[in-house]
Coordinates of C-alpha atoms in Angstrom, one line a residue:
Chain A
X124 CA 22.5 112.6 56.9
X125 CA 21.1 116.0 57.9
X126 CA 21.8 119.3 56.2
X127 CA 24.9 119.7 54.1
X128 CA 26.5 123.0 53.3
X129 CA 26.9 123.3 49.6
X130 CA 30.5 124.1 48.7
X131 CA 32.1 124.3 45.4
X132 CA 34.5 121.4 46.2
X133 CA 31.5 119.3 47.3
X134 CA 29.6 119.9 44.1
X135 CA 32.7 119.1 42.0
X136 CA 33.2 116.0 44.0
X137 CA 29.5 115.0 43.6
X138 CA 29.7 115.4 39.9
X139 CA 32.9 113.4 39.7
X140 CA 31.5 110.7 42.0
X141 CA 28.1 110.2 40.3
X142 CA 29.9 110.1 36.9
X143 CA 32.6 107.7 38.0
X144 CA 30.0 105.3 39.6
X145 CA 27.9 105.4 36.5
X146 CA 30.8 104.6 34.3
X147 CA 31.9 101.8 36.7
X148 CA 28.5 100.3 36.7
X149 CA 28.4 100.5 32.9
X150 CA 31.7 98.8 32.6
X151 CA 30.4 95.9 34.6
X152 CA 27.4 95.3 32.4
X153 CA 28.5 96.4 29.0
X154 CA 30.4 93.2 28.3
X155 CA 27.2 91.3 28.9
X156 CA 25.2 93.7 26.7
X157 CA 27.8 93.5 23.9
X158 CA 27.8 89.7 24.0
X159 CA 24.0 89.7 23.8
X160 CA 24.0 92.1 20.9
X161 CA 26.8 90.2 19.2
X162 CA 24.9 86.9 19.5
X163 CA 22.2 88.4 17.3
X164 CA 24.5 89.9 14.7
X165 CA 26.0 88.3 11.7
X166 CA 29.6 87.2 11.7
X167 CA 30.5 89.8 9.1
X168 CA 29.3 92.6 11.2
X169 CA 31.2 91.3 14.2
X170 CA 34.5 91.5 12.3
X171 CA 33.8 94.9 10.8
X172 CA 32.2 97.0 13.5
X173 CA 34.4 97.2 16.6
X174 CA 31.7 97.9 19.1
X175 CA 27.9 98.1 19.1
X176 CA 25.0 97.5 21.4
X177 CA 22.4 97.1 18.7
X178 CA 23.2 94.9 15.7
X179 CA 22.5 96.4 12.3
X180 CA 22.2 92.9 10.7
X181 CA 19.8 90.8 12.8
X182 CA 20.6 87.1 12.6
X183 CA 19.5 84.1 14.7
X184 CA 22.2 81.9 13.1
X185 CA 24.0 81.4 16.4
X186 CA 21.0 80.2 18.2
X187 CA 19.9 78.1 15.3
X188 CA 23.2 76.4 15.4
X189 CA 23.0 75.7 19.1
X190 CA 19.5 74.2 18.9
X191 CA 20.4 72.2 15.8
X192 CA 23.6 70.7 17.2
X193 CA 22.9 67.6 19.2
X194 CA 26.0 68.0 21.4
X195 CA 25.0 71.5 22.4
X196 CA 21.3 70.8 22.9
X197 CA 22.2 67.8 25.0
X198 CA 24.6 69.7 27.2
X199 CA 21.8 72.3 27.8
X200 CA 19.6 69.4 28.9
X201 CA 22.4 68.0 31.2
X202 CA 22.8 71.4 32.8
X203 CA 19.0 71.8 33.5
X204 CA 18.9 68.2 34.8
X205 CA 21.8 68.7 37.1
X206 CA 20.6 72.0 38.4
X207 CA 17.1 70.6 39.2
X208 CA 18.1 67.3 40.7
X209 CA 21.2 68.7 42.4
X210 CA 19.2 71.4 44.1
X211 CA 16.6 68.8 45.3
X212 CA 19.5 66.7 46.7
X213 CA 21.0 69.8 48.4
X214 CA 17.7 70.7 50.0
X215 CA 16.9 67.2 51.2
X216 CA 20.4 66.6 52.7
X217 CA 20.7 70.1 54.2
X218 CA 17.2 70.2 55.8
X219 CA 17.2 66.7 57.2
X220 CA 20.6 67.4 58.8
X221 CA 19.9 71.0 60.0
X222 CA 16.6 70.1 61.7
X223 CA 18.0 67.6 64.3
X224 CA 21.0 69.8 64.9
X225 CA 18.7 72.6 65.8
X226 CA 17.5 70.6 68.8
X227 CA 19.7 71.6 71.7
X228 CA 18.8 68.5 73.7
X229 CA 20.0 66.1 71.0
X230 CA 22.8 63.9 72.3
X231 CA 26.0 64.1 70.3
X232 CA 24.9 67.4 68.7
X233 CA 28.0 69.3 69.6
X234 CA 30.2 66.5 68.4
X235 CA 28.5 66.5 65.0
X236 CA 28.7 70.3 64.8
X237 CA 32.4 70.2 65.5
X238 CA 32.9 67.6 62.8
X239 CA 31.2 69.9 60.4
X240 CA 33.2 73.0 61.3
X241 CA 36.4 71.0 61.1
X242 CA 35.5 69.9 57.6
X243 CA 35.3 73.6 56.7
X244 CA 38.9 74.1 57.8
X245 CA 40.6 71.0 56.5
X246 CA 39.8 68.8 53.6
X247 CA 41.4 65.8 51.8
X248 CA 42.0 67.9 48.7
X249 CA 41.5 67.2 45.0
X250 CA 43.2 63.8 44.6
X251 CA 41.9 61.9 47.6
X252 CA 38.4 63.2 46.9
X253 CA 38.8 62.1 43.3
X254 CA 39.8 58.6 44.3
X255 CA 36.8 58.3 46.7
X256 CA 34.5 59.3 43.9
X257 CA 36.3 56.9 41.5
X258 CA 36.1 54.0 44.0
X259 CA 32.4 54.6 44.5
X260 CA 32.0 54.1 40.7
X261 CA 30.7 57.6 40.2
X262 CA 33.0 58.7 37.4
X263 CA 31.1 59.6 34.3
X264 CA 27.8 59.6 36.2
X265 CA 25.6 62.5 37.2
X266 CA 25.9 61.3 40.8
X267 CA 29.4 62.7 40.8
X268 CA 28.0 66.2 40.1
X269 CA 25.3 66.1 42.8
X270 CA 26.2 64.0 45.8
X271 CA 29.8 65.2 46.6
X272 CA 28.4 68.7 47.1
X273 CA 25.1 67.7 48.7
X274 CA 25.7 69.9 51.7
X275 CA 27.4 73.2 52.0
X276 CA 28.5 73.4 55.6
X277 CA 28.0 77.1 55.7
X278 CA 24.4 76.9 54.4
X279 CA 23.7 74.1 56.8
X280 CA 24.7 76.2 59.8
X281 CA 22.7 79.2 58.6
X282 CA 19.6 77.0 58.2
X283 CA 20.2 75.3 61.5
X284 CA 20.3 78.7 63.2
X285 CA 17.1 79.6 61.5
X286 CA 15.3 76.5 62.7
X287 CA 16.5 77.3 66.3
X288 CA 14.7 80.6 66.2
X289 CA 11.3 79.2 65.2
X290 CA 8.8 79.4 68.1
X291 CA 8.8 76.1 69.9
X292 CA 5.2 76.3 70.9
X293 CA 3.9 75.3 67.5
X294 CA 6.1 72.2 67.3
X295 CA 5.1 71.2 70.9
X296 CA 1.4 71.3 70.1
X297 CA 1.9 69.3 67.0
X298 CA 3.8 66.7 69.0
X299 CA 1.0 66.6 71.6
X300 CA -1.4 66.0 68.8
X301 CA 0.6 62.9 68.0
X302 CA 2.9 64.0 65.2
X303 CA 6.3 62.3 64.9
X304 CA 9.4 64.4 64.5
X305 CA 9.3 63.8 60.7
X306 CA 5.7 64.9 60.7
X307 CA 6.6 68.1 62.7
X308 CA 9.4 68.9 60.2
X309 CA 7.1 68.3 57.2
X310 CA 3.9 69.9 58.4
X311 CA 5.1 72.7 60.7
X312 CA 8.8 73.6 60.2
X313 CA 9.0 73.4 56.4
X314 CA 6.0 75.6 55.7
X315 CA 7.3 78.2 58.2
X316 CA 10.7 78.2 56.5
X317 CA 9.6 78.5 52.9
X318 CA 11.2 81.9 52.2
X319 CA 14.5 80.9 53.7
X320 CA 14.5 77.5 51.9
X321 CA 13.6 79.3 48.6
X322 CA 16.6 81.6 49.1
X323 CA 19.0 78.7 49.6
X324 CA 17.5 76.7 46.8
X325 CA 18.3 79.7 44.5
X326 CA 21.9 79.8 45.8
X327 CA 22.4 76.1 45.4
X328 CA 20.8 76.2 41.9
X329 CA 23.1 79.0 40.7
X330 CA 26.0 77.0 42.1
X331 CA 24.9 73.9 40.0
X332 CA 24.3 75.9 36.9
X333 CA 27.7 77.5 37.2
X334 CA 29.7 74.5 38.3
X335 CA 32.5 73.6 36.0
X336 CA 35.3 72.1 38.0
X337 CA 33.4 69.0 39.1
X338 CA 32.4 68.1 35.6
X339 CA 35.9 68.7 34.4
X340 CA 37.2 66.3 37.0
X341 CA 34.6 63.6 37.0
X342 CA 33.0 63.5 33.6
X343 CA 35.0 62.4 30.6
X344 CA 32.1 61.5 28.3
X345 CA 31.3 64.5 26.1
X346 CA 27.7 63.4 26.0
X347 CA 27.4 64.1 29.7
X348 CA 29.1 67.5 29.7
X349 CA 27.1 70.4 31.1
X350 CA 26.9 73.7 29.4
X351 CA 29.8 75.3 31.2
X352 CA 32.2 72.7 30.0
X353 CA 30.8 73.0 26.5
X354 CA 31.2 76.7 26.7
X355 CA 34.8 76.4 27.5
X356 CA 35.3 73.9 24.6
X357 CA 33.6 76.2 22.1
X358 CA 34.9 79.6 23.2
X359 CA 38.3 78.9 24.6
X360 CA 39.6 75.7 23.1
X361 CA 38.6 76.3 19.5
X362 CA 41.3 78.9 19.2
X363 CA 44.1 77.6 17.0
X364 CA 46.7 79.8 18.6
X365 CA 46.2 78.3 22.0
X366 CA 48.1 75.1 22.9
X367 CA 45.3 73.1 24.4
X368 CA 43.2 72.8 21.3
X369 CA 44.2 69.2 20.9
X370 CA 41.7 68.5 23.7
X371 CA 38.8 69.7 21.5
X372 CA 36.3 66.9 21.1
X373 CA 36.6 65.5 17.5
X374 CA 32.8 65.5 17.3
X375 CA 33.0 69.2 16.4
X376 CA 33.3 69.2 12.7
X377 CA 32.7 72.9 12.2
X378 CA 34.9 75.4 14.0
X379 CA 32.4 77.7 15.7
X380 CA 32.4 81.3 14.7
X381 CA 32.1 84.4 16.8
X382 CA 28.3 84.6 16.7
X383 CA 28.0 81.1 17.9
X384 CA 30.4 81.7 20.7
X385 CA 28.4 84.7 21.8
X386 CA 25.2 82.8 21.6
X387 CA 26.6 80.0 23.7
X388 CA 27.7 82.6 26.3
X389 CA 24.2 84.1 26.4
X390 CA 22.6 80.7 26.8
X391 CA 24.9 79.9 29.7
X392 CA 24.2 83.2 31.3
X393 CA 20.5 83.6 30.7
X394 CA 19.1 81.5 33.6
X395 CA 21.2 83.5 36.1
X396 CA 20.0 86.8 34.7
X397 CA 16.4 85.5 35.0
X398 CA 16.7 84.5 38.6
X399 CA 18.9 87.5 39.5
X400 CA 16.0 89.8 40.6
X401 CA 14.7 87.1 43.0
X402 CA 18.2 86.4 44.3
X403 CA 18.9 90.1 44.8
X404 CA 16.1 90.5 47.2
X405 CA 17.7 88.0 49.6
X406 CA 21.4 87.9 49.2
X407 CA 22.4 91.0 51.1
X408 CA 20.7 89.5 54.2
X409 CA 22.4 86.2 53.6
X410 CA 25.8 87.7 53.3
X411 CA 25.3 89.7 56.4
X412 CA 24.2 86.7 58.4
X413 CA 27.4 85.1 57.3
X414 CA 29.6 88.0 58.3
X415 CA 28.1 88.3 61.7
X416 CA 28.7 84.7 62.5
Chain B
X62 CA 31.0 51.7 106.7
X63 CA 27.4 52.6 106.6
X64 CA 28.5 55.9 105.0
X65 CA 30.4 54.3 102.1
X66 CA 27.5 51.9 101.6
X67 CA 25.1 54.8 101.1
X68 CA 27.6 56.4 98.8
X69 CA 27.9 53.3 96.7
X70 CA 24.2 52.9 96.6
X71 CA 23.8 56.6 95.5
X72 CA 26.4 56.1 92.8
X73 CA 24.7 53.0 91.5
X74 CA 21.4 54.8 91.5
X75 CA 22.8 57.8 89.5
X76 CA 24.5 55.4 87.1
X77 CA 21.3 53.5 86.5
X78 CA 19.3 56.7 86.1
X79 CA 22.0 58.2 83.8
X80 CA 21.9 55.0 81.6
X81 CA 18.2 55.1 81.7
X82 CA 18.1 58.7 80.6
X83 CA 20.6 58.0 77.8
X84 CA 18.4 55.2 76.5
X85 CA 15.3 57.3 77.1
X86 CA 16.8 60.2 75.2
X87 CA 17.9 58.0 72.3
X88 CA 14.4 56.4 72.3
X89 CA 12.7 59.8 72.4
X90 CA 14.9 61.3 69.6
X91 CA 15.0 58.2 67.4
X92 CA 13.4 59.9 64.5
X93 CA 15.8 62.8 64.8
X94 CA 18.7 60.4 64.4
X95 CA 17.1 58.9 61.4
X96 CA 16.9 62.4 59.9
X97 CA 20.5 63.0 60.8
X98 CA 21.7 59.9 59.1
X99 CA 21.9 61.0 55.4
X100 CA 23.8 64.2 56.3
X101 CA 26.2 62.3 58.6
X102 CA 26.9 59.7 55.9
X103 CA 27.6 62.6 53.5
X104 CA 30.2 64.1 55.8
X105 CA 31.8 60.8 56.5
X106 CA 32.0 59.6 52.9
X107 CA 32.8 62.8 51.1
X108 CA 34.7 64.8 53.7
X109 CA 36.2 62.5 56.2
X110 CA 37.2 59.5 54.0
X111 CA 39.2 61.9 51.8
X112 CA 40.9 63.3 54.9
X113 CA 42.2 59.7 55.5
X114 CA 43.1 59.5 51.9
X115 CA 45.7 62.2 52.6
X116 CA 47.8 59.3 53.8
X117 CA 48.4 58.5 50.1
X118 CA 51.0 61.3 50.3
X119 CA 53.1 59.0 52.4
X120 CA 52.6 55.9 50.2
X121 CA 53.5 54.9 46.7
X122 CA 50.0 54.5 45.5
X123 CA 49.5 51.9 42.8
X124 CA 45.9 51.7 41.5
X125 CA 46.0 47.9 41.0
X126 CA 47.3 47.4 44.6
X127 CA 44.8 49.7 46.1
X128 CA 45.1 52.0 49.1
X129 CA 46.0 49.4 51.8
X130 CA 48.5 47.3 49.8
X131 CA 50.5 50.2 48.4
X132 CA 53.9 50.6 50.0
X133 CA 54.8 53.3 52.6
X134 CA 57.5 55.7 51.5
X135 CA 57.4 58.3 54.3
X136 CA 58.3 61.8 53.2
X137 CA 59.8 60.7 49.9
X138 CA 57.2 62.6 47.8
X139 CA 57.7 65.8 49.8
X140 CA 61.5 65.6 49.5
X141 CA 61.0 65.2 45.7
X142 CA 58.7 68.1 45.5
X143 CA 60.9 70.5 47.5
X144 CA 63.9 69.5 45.4
X145 CA 62.0 70.0 42.2
X146 CA 62.5 73.4 40.4
X147 CA 58.7 73.5 40.0
X148 CA 58.4 74.2 43.7
X149 CA 60.1 77.6 43.5
X150 CA 58.2 78.5 40.4
X151 CA 54.8 77.6 41.9
X152 CA 55.6 79.4 45.2
X153 CA 56.6 82.5 43.3
X154 CA 53.5 82.5 41.0
X155 CA 51.2 81.9 43.9
X156 CA 52.6 84.6 46.2
X157 CA 52.9 87.2 43.4
X158 CA 49.3 86.7 42.4
X159 CA 48.3 87.0 46.1
X160 CA 50.4 90.1 46.5
X161 CA 48.9 91.8 43.5
X162 CA 45.5 90.9 44.7
X163 CA 46.2 92.4 48.0
X164 CA 47.6 95.6 46.5
X165 CA 45.1 96.1 43.7
X166 CA 42.0 94.2 44.4
X167 CA 41.7 94.5 48.2
X168 CA 41.3 98.3 48.4
X169 CA 38.9 98.4 45.4
X170 CA 35.6 97.4 47.2
X171 CA 36.5 99.8 50.1
X172 CA 36.9 102.7 47.7
X173 CA 33.8 101.8 45.8
X174 CA 31.8 101.5 49.1
X175 CA 33.0 104.9 50.2
X176 CA 32.0 106.5 46.9
X177 CA 28.6 104.8 47.0
X178 CA 28.2 106.0 50.6
X179 CA 28.5 109.6 49.4
X180 CA 25.6 109.2 46.9
X181 CA 22.6 110.9 48.4
X182 CA 20.1 110.0 45.7
X183 CA 19.0 106.5 46.9
X184 CA 17.5 105.4 43.6
X185 CA 20.8 106.0 41.8
X186 CA 22.7 104.3 44.6
X187 CA 20.5 101.2 44.4
X188 CA 20.6 101.1 40.6
X189 CA 24.4 101.2 40.7
X190 CA 24.5 98.5 43.4
X191 CA 22.1 96.2 41.4
X192 CA 24.4 96.5 38.3
X193 CA 27.7 95.9 40.0
X194 CA 26.6 92.8 41.8
X195 CA 25.7 91.0 38.6
X196 CA 29.1 89.5 37.6
X197 CA 29.4 87.8 41.0
X198 CA 26.7 85.4 40.1
X199 CA 28.2 84.4 36.7
X200 CA 30.4 81.4 36.5
X201 CA 34.2 81.8 36.0
X202 CA 33.7 80.0 32.7
X203 CA 31.4 82.8 31.5
X204 CA 33.8 85.5 32.8
X205 CA 36.7 83.8 31.1
X206 CA 34.8 83.3 27.9
X207 CA 33.8 86.9 27.8
X208 CA 37.5 87.8 28.3
X209 CA 38.4 85.6 25.4
X210 CA 35.8 87.0 23.1
X211 CA 37.0 90.5 23.9
X212 CA 40.7 90.0 23.8
X213 CA 41.3 87.4 21.1
X214 CA 43.5 88.5 18.2
X215 CA 41.0 86.9 15.8
X216 CA 38.3 89.5 15.8
X217 CA 38.1 90.4 19.5
X218 CA 36.8 93.9 19.9
X219 CA 39.7 95.2 22.0
X220 CA 42.2 94.1 19.4
X221 CA 39.9 95.5 16.6
X222 CA 40.1 98.9 18.4
X223 CA 43.8 98.6 19.1
X224 CA 44.4 97.9 15.4
X225 CA 42.3 100.9 14.4
X226 CA 44.1 103.3 16.6
X227 CA 47.7 101.9 16.9
X228 CA 47.9 99.6 14.0
X229 CA 49.0 96.8 16.2
X230 CA 47.4 93.9 18.0
X231 CA 48.4 92.5 21.4
X232 CA 48.1 88.8 22.1
X233 CA 46.8 89.3 25.7
X234 CA 45.7 85.7 26.1
X235 CA 48.9 84.0 25.5
X236 CA 51.4 86.6 26.7
X237 CA 53.1 85.8 30.0
X238 CA 53.4 89.6 30.7
X239 CA 49.6 90.1 30.5
X240 CA 48.6 87.1 32.6
X241 CA 48.7 88.6 36.0
X242 CA 47.2 91.9 35.1
X243 CA 44.4 90.0 33.3
X244 CA 43.7 87.9 36.4
X245 CA 43.6 90.8 38.7
X246 CA 41.4 92.9 36.4
X247 CA 39.0 90.0 36.0
X248 CA 38.8 89.6 39.8
X249 CA 38.1 93.3 40.2
X250 CA 35.5 93.3 37.5
X251 CA 33.8 90.2 38.9
X252 CA 34.0 90.7 42.7
X253 CA 34.6 94.4 43.4
X254 CA 30.9 95.3 43.5
X255 CA 30.0 92.3 45.6
X256 CA 32.8 93.1 48.0
X257 CA 31.2 96.4 48.9
X258 CA 28.3 94.8 50.8
X259 CA 30.2 94.2 54.0
X260 CA 31.7 97.7 54.0
X261 CA 28.4 99.3 53.2
X262 CA 26.9 97.5 56.1
X263 CA 29.7 98.8 58.3
X264 CA 29.1 102.3 56.9
X265 CA 25.4 102.1 57.6
X266 CA 26.2 101.6 61.3
X267 CA 28.1 104.9 61.7
X268 CA 26.3 107.3 64.0
X269 CA 24.8 110.1 61.9
X270 CA 25.1 112.5 64.9
X271 CA 28.8 112.5 64.5
X272 CA 28.5 113.9 61.0
X273 CA 26.1 116.5 62.2
X274 CA 28.4 117.6 64.9
X275 CA 31.3 117.7 62.5
X276 CA 29.3 119.8 60.0
X277 CA 28.5 122.3 62.8
X278 CA 32.2 122.4 63.6
X279 CA 32.8 123.3 59.9
X280 CA 34.4 120.0 58.8
X281 CA 34.6 119.6 55.0
X282 CA 33.4 116.3 53.5
X283 CA 37.0 115.3 53.1
X284 CA 37.6 115.9 56.8
X285 CA 34.5 113.9 57.7
X286 CA 35.7 111.0 55.7
X287 CA 39.1 111.2 57.3
X288 CA 38.0 111.7 60.9
X289 CA 34.7 109.9 61.1
X290 CA 34.1 107.5 58.2
X291 CA 37.4 105.8 57.9
X292 CA 38.0 105.3 61.7
X293 CA 34.5 103.8 61.9
X294 CA 35.1 101.1 59.4
X295 CA 38.8 100.6 60.2
X296 CA 38.2 97.5 62.3
X297 CA 36.2 95.9 59.4
X298 CA 39.0 96.6 57.0
X299 CA 41.7 95.2 59.4
X300 CA 39.7 92.0 60.0
X301 CA 39.2 91.4 56.4
X302 CA 42.8 92.1 55.6
X303 CA 44.0 89.7 58.3
X304 CA 41.6 87.0 57.1
X305 CA 42.7 87.5 53.5
X306 CA 46.3 86.9 54.7
X307 CA 45.0 83.5 55.8
X308 CA 44.5 82.3 52.3
X309 CA 47.4 83.7 50.3
X310 CA 48.0 80.2 49.0
X311 CA 44.6 80.0 47.5
X312 CA 44.4 81.7 44.1
X313 CA 41.3 80.0 43.0
X314 CA 41.7 77.0 40.8
X315 CA 39.1 77.6 38.2
X316 CA 40.1 81.1 37.2
X317 CA 43.8 80.3 36.8
X318 CA 43.0 77.0 35.1
X319 CA 40.7 78.7 32.6
X320 CA 43.0 81.5 31.8
X321 CA 46.2 79.5 31.5
X322 CA 47.5 77.9 28.3
X323 CA 50.6 76.4 26.9
X324 CA 52.2 79.8 26.3
X325 CA 51.7 81.4 29.6
X326 CA 52.0 78.4 31.8
X327 CA 55.3 79.5 33.3
X328 CA 53.6 82.4 35.1
X329 CA 50.2 80.8 35.4
X330 CA 50.9 77.5 37.3
X331 CA 50.0 77.6 40.9
X332 CA 49.7 74.8 43.5
X333 CA 46.1 73.8 42.7
X334 CA 46.6 73.7 38.9
X335 CA 49.8 71.7 39.4
X336 CA 48.0 69.2 41.6
X337 CA 45.4 68.8 38.9
X338 CA 47.9 68.4 36.2
X339 CA 50.2 65.9 38.0
X340 CA 47.4 64.0 39.6
X341 CA 44.4 63.8 37.3
X342 CA 46.0 64.2 33.9
X343 CA 49.3 62.5 34.6
X344 CA 48.2 60.0 37.2
X345 CA 50.9 60.7 39.8
X346 CA 48.4 60.3 42.6
X347 CA 50.7 60.1 45.6
X348 CA 53.0 62.9 44.5
X349 CA 50.2 65.3 43.8
X350 CA 48.4 64.3 47.1
X351 CA 51.7 65.3 48.8
X352 CA 51.7 68.7 47.0
X353 CA 48.0 69.2 48.0
X354 CA 48.7 68.3 51.6
X355 CA 51.6 70.6 51.8
X356 CA 49.4 73.4 50.5
X357 CA 46.5 72.7 52.8
X358 CA 48.7 72.3 55.9
X359 CA 50.3 75.7 55.3
X360 CA 46.8 77.0 54.4
X361 CA 45.1 75.8 57.6
X362 CA 48.0 77.2 59.7
X363 CA 47.7 80.5 58.0
X364 CA 43.9 80.6 58.4
X365 CA 44.0 79.6 62.0
X366 CA 46.7 82.1 62.9
X367 CA 45.1 85.0 61.0
X368 CA 41.8 84.2 62.6
X369 CA 43.6 84.2 66.0
X370 CA 45.0 87.6 65.1
X371 CA 41.6 88.8 64.0
X372 CA 40.2 87.8 67.4
X373 CA 43.1 89.5 69.2
X374 CA 42.1 92.6 67.3
X375 CA 39.0 92.7 69.5
X376 CA 36.5 91.3 67.1
X377 CA 34.8 87.9 66.9
X378 CA 36.7 85.8 64.4
X379 CA 34.9 83.4 62.1
X380 CA 35.6 80.1 63.8

């Protein structure tokens, strides 16, 4: 930005600005840090000390409870299963559709693309979609959490655009060597697209890990609830002052205490925090691709 | 005579070759069509069948009769909905939340991006960015849970602090007065940092020479902001504002649903939560489909017209 004349006003502004941004950034992360600290503290400390980032009484009781409770452990498993299988389903459906659509000479290509764009604009809405899922017999099955969101139209279009930019020469030579289209996709295109596919896999995976609404709609059996639904049950519905508490699953004998609530929040957050550094490398680019389109 | 004969022949030839080429192309691309099939089925089953399902809004759907056998009732459900006092309440809640979002949330990422843009120490800038993006990746359940843990009257730290200093507690979670501020603050906390990305990109595109020229002319940093920075990102701001107007009816189901409870329902209910409540929990499928259809028709109209406006403003729209 070139040379800048130092003025008093400028310096005052800089001091204010750096401080303000620092405080703002702290405010965004301190709730997470407090919850992590609280999850390792004893319940007594939580009610006595108003705020701390390092617990004075270290306790693993919250985590012990989570891993000893069948319901919670099971829902953790459900979340992991849905995240892994859902992401594989996403990648399979998105890639197999994006690849043919990247071929400009494919007959019917623009019709299909128009259908996709239209589906981004208008949808049947909650009830008709629910009835379709119901009539397919998918209620209370993990299919309802993976198949209905198998393709994100937006991701599909970005991946299609990426495939279009790959050098055609490599594919040609593979075809001359007798590769079928599926062979070309598997042996040439996919290896070339690894970084892009890894990025979208992460985005899809975060989506699955975080998804709550689908499970709320389609899964009634508490044994099949993912972590996010469980988190809501434990943290938000266990409050006696709130009207919905009647919905609390009767399997919960013991009303969970603050430490347990915090530990459940941490468990539900942890995977995202672990993949965040990897995500962060890619997302700005992804967002910008989106905004240019 | 001869002439037309030749023409006919020519037509016939082109037709044959066109057919031939269609078949040839299908034959050549057969594996591509095989690959296309799963995705196509996905869109047909999970996107287009529900679009037809919207016709339920004009029927009196009886689960045991099924979609085809249920009786047509025309606009009956819409008439009922518009006559229902719920309609005014939902409209008011929806529009107020959108309005508050527009006033309080919309400018926040712009201001944050402008402030970040003034940071010359790039390590500091990047550290701040890394931190403020984090909440965007957390689920709304996590955000709502943290809100609960902080605000609850039973040992939440905000109330512990309030009690210490004022001797009183505030029941934020079930108070209708606190519902809207809580939603807006949550949105700002979760998405403000993330929202800066697009403005930072626009700011990065501003020609540095303009600043140098301004500095030579003796412009203060405030003047630079006013005469160079803001005008350069003005079009981005206007486009995003117009596009936002396109979804004023969308408040985000999950956030509202998670933060609402029996005590604040009067100000919390919006179209989406109403559809869920009437349809899924109470089984009024046709009525709630009609409500959903009303919302999405207005929504699509708003999106398309705001996109048209955005294009008129000299930028490429999104569709």
